[in-house]
Short mmCIF file of C-alpha atoms in Angstrom, two decimals:
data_model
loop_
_atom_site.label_atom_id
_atom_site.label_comp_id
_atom_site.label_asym_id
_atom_site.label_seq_id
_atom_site.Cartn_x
_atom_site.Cartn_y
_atom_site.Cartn_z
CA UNK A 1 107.37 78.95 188.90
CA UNK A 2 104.18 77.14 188.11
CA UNK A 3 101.40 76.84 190.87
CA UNK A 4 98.83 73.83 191.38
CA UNK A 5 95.83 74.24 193.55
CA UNK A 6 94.92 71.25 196.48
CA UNK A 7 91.99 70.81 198.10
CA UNK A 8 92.18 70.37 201.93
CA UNK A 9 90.11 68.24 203.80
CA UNK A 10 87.90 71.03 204.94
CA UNK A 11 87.21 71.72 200.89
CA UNK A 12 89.29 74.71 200.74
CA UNK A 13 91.64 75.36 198.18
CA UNK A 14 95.39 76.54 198.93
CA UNK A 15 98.34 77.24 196.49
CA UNK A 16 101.02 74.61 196.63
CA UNK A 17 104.51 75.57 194.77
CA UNK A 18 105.29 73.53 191.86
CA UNK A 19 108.87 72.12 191.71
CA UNK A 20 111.09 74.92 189.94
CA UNK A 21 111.76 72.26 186.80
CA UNK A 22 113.14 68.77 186.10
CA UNK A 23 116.76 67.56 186.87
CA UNK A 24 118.52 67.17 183.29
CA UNK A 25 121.41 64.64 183.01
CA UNK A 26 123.89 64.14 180.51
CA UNK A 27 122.13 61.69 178.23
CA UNK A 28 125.27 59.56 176.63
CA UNK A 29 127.42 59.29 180.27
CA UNK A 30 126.43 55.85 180.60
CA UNK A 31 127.96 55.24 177.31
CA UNK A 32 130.84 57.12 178.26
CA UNK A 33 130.90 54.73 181.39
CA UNK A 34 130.35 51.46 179.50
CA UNK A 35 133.38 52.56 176.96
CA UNK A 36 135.62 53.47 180.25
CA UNK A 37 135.15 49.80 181.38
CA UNK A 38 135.64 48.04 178.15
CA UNK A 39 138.91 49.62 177.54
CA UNK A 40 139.99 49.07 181.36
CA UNK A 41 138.83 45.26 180.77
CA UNK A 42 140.62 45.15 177.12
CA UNK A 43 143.57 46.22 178.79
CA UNK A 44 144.06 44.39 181.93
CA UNK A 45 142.85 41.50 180.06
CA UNK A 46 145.38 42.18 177.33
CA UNK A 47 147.99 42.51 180.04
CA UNK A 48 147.45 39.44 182.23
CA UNK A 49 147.14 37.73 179.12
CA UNK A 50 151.08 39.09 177.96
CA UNK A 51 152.09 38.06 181.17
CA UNK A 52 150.77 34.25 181.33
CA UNK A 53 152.16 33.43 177.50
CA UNK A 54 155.23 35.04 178.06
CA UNK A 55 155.48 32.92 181.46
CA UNK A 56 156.08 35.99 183.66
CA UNK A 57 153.03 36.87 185.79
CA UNK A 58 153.20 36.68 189.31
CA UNK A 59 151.57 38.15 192.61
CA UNK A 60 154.09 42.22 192.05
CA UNK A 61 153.17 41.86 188.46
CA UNK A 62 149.35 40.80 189.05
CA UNK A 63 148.96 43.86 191.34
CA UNK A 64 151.04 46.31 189.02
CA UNK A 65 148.52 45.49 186.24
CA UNK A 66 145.55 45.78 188.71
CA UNK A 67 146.51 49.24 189.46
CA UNK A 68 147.37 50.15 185.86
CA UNK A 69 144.05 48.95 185.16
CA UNK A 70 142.40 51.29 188.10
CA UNK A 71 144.35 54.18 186.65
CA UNK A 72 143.25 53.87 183.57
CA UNK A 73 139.52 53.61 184.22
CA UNK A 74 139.86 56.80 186.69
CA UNK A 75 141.39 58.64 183.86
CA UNK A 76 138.73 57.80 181.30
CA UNK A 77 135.82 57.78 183.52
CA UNK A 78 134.01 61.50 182.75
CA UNK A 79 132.38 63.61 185.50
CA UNK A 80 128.58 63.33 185.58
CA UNK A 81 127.11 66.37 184.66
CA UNK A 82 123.82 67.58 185.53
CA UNK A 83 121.54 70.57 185.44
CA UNK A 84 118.73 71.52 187.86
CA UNK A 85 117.00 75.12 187.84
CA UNK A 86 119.50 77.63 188.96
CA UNK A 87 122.51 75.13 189.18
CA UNK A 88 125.24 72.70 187.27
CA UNK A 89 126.58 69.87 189.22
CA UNK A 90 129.41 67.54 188.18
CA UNK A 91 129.86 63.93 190.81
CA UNK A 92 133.66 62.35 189.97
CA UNK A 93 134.13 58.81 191.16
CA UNK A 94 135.35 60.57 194.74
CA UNK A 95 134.44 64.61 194.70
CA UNK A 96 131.15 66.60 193.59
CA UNK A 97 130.79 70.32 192.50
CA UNK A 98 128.27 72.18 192.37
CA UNK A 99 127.93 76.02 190.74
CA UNK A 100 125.00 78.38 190.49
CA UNK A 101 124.13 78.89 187.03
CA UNK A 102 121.93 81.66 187.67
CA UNK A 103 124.19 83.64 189.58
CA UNK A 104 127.94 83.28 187.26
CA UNK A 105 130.25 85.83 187.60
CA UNK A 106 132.79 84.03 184.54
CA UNK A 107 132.79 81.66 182.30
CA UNK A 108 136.15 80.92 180.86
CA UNK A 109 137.32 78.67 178.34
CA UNK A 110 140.34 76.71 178.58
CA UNK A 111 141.91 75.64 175.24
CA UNK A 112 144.22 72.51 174.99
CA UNK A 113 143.97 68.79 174.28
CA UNK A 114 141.33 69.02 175.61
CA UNK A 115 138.38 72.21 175.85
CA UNK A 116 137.02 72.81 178.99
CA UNK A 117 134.48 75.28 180.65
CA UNK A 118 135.23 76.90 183.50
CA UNK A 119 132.46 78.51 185.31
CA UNK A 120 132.45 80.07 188.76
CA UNK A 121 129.69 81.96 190.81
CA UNK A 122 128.88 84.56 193.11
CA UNK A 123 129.91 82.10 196.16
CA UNK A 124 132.86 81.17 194.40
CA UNK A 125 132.37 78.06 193.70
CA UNK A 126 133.75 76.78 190.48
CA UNK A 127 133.05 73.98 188.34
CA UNK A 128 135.12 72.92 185.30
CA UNK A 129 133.16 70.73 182.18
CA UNK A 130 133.73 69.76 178.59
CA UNK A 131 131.35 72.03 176.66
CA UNK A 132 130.63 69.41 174.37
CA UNK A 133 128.34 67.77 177.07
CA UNK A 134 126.06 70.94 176.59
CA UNK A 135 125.93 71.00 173.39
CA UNK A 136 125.00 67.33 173.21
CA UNK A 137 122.68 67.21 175.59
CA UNK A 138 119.33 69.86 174.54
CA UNK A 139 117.32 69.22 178.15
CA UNK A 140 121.09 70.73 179.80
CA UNK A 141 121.80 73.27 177.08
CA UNK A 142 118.16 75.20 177.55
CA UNK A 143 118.35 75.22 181.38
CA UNK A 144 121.97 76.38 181.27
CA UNK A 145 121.61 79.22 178.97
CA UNK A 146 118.10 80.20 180.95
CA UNK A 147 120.18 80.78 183.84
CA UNK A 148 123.08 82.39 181.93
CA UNK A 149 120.47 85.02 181.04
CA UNK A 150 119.29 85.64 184.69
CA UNK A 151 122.60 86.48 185.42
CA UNK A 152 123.39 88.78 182.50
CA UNK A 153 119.82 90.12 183.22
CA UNK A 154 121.13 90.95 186.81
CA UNK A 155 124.30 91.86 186.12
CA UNK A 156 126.80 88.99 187.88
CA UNK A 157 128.15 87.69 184.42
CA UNK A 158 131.24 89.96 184.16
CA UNK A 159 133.47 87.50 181.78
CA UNK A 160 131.94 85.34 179.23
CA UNK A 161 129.17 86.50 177.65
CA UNK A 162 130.29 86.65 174.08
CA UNK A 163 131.96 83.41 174.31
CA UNK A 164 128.47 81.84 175.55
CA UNK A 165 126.61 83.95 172.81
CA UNK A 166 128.95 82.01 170.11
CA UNK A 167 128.39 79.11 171.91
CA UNK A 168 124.49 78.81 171.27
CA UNK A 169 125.30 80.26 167.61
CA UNK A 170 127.04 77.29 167.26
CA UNK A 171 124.78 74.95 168.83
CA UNK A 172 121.72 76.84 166.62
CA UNK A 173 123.34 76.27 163.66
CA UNK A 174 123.88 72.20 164.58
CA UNK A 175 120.38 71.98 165.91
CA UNK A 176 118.74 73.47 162.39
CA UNK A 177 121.42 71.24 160.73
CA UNK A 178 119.94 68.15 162.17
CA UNK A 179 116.12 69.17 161.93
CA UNK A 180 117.07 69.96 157.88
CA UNK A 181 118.44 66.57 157.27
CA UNK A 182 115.92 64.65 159.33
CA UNK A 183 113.07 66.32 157.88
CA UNK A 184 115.42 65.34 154.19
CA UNK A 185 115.79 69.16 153.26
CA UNK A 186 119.56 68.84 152.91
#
């Protein structure tokens, strides 16, 4: 942690703490967002439109496509994931988590349709994300794996470590991809 110097009014100088580091956010969630309400639209527009050419909408089927609608756009909306020094937060439409990066006891990996993350600290708090929004998102990835090493270096992460050590293999490998074909050496 950084320190700045102020001078108080009296001239003297005193040590003021710098913030710990910048909030990082996941970068392409608003795109995420904007696709989540498209489809939603698309659909109940699609819908009410079946309905009224078909002669059949009323005020049960109105509010059945309303809530289909709603549905839908819960189910597509994705958590909002962010990173600040020492923690990884994820805000739903109605609940929030929050887990201490710098003090993980697991990380787990949950294969299915879909991959997630699970992560849980010393508190036991536990927060569940799609890795793929670290790996995205540089600003995240670097504070994340900062912390991860804090808690190796103290000893908390029991389960996980060689997963996470593949993990920023992988995301090496994709970031030295990118630089070789911007830079036209591919």
């Amino acid at each position: 942690m950084g320190r700045r110097f102020t001078r108080s009014t009296t001239g003297a100088q005193t040590a003021v703490a710098e913030p710990p580091g910048p909030l990082a956010h996941d970068i392409h969630w608003a795109d995420e967002r904007r696709t989540a309400i498209g489809v939603t639209c698309l659909l109940y527009t699609a819908l009410l439109a079946m309905d009224t050419g078909f002669g059949t909408l009323d005020m049960t089927r109105g509010a059945l496509w309303t809530g289909l609608a709603v549905l839908v756009f819960v189910i597509l909306l994705p958590p909002r994931v962010s990173t600040a020094p020492g923690e990884l937060s994820t805000r739903g439409l109605l609940t929030g988590h929050t887990v201490r990066t710098d003090r993980l006891v697991s990380i787990r990996w949950s294969d299915g349709v879909a991959q997630r993350m699970i992560l849980r600290d010393t508190e036991g708090s536990v927060v569940e994300i799609d890795p793929t929004v670290l790996i995205r998102n540089p600003a995240m990835w670097r504070r994340f794996d900062e912390d991860t090493r804090t808690s190796i270096r103290r000893g908390t992460l029991l389960c996980g470590a060689t997963a996470l050590r593949q993990m920023a293999a992988r995301i090496d490998r994709e970031t030295a991809r990118t630089v070789f074909k911007v830079s036209g050496l591919q």
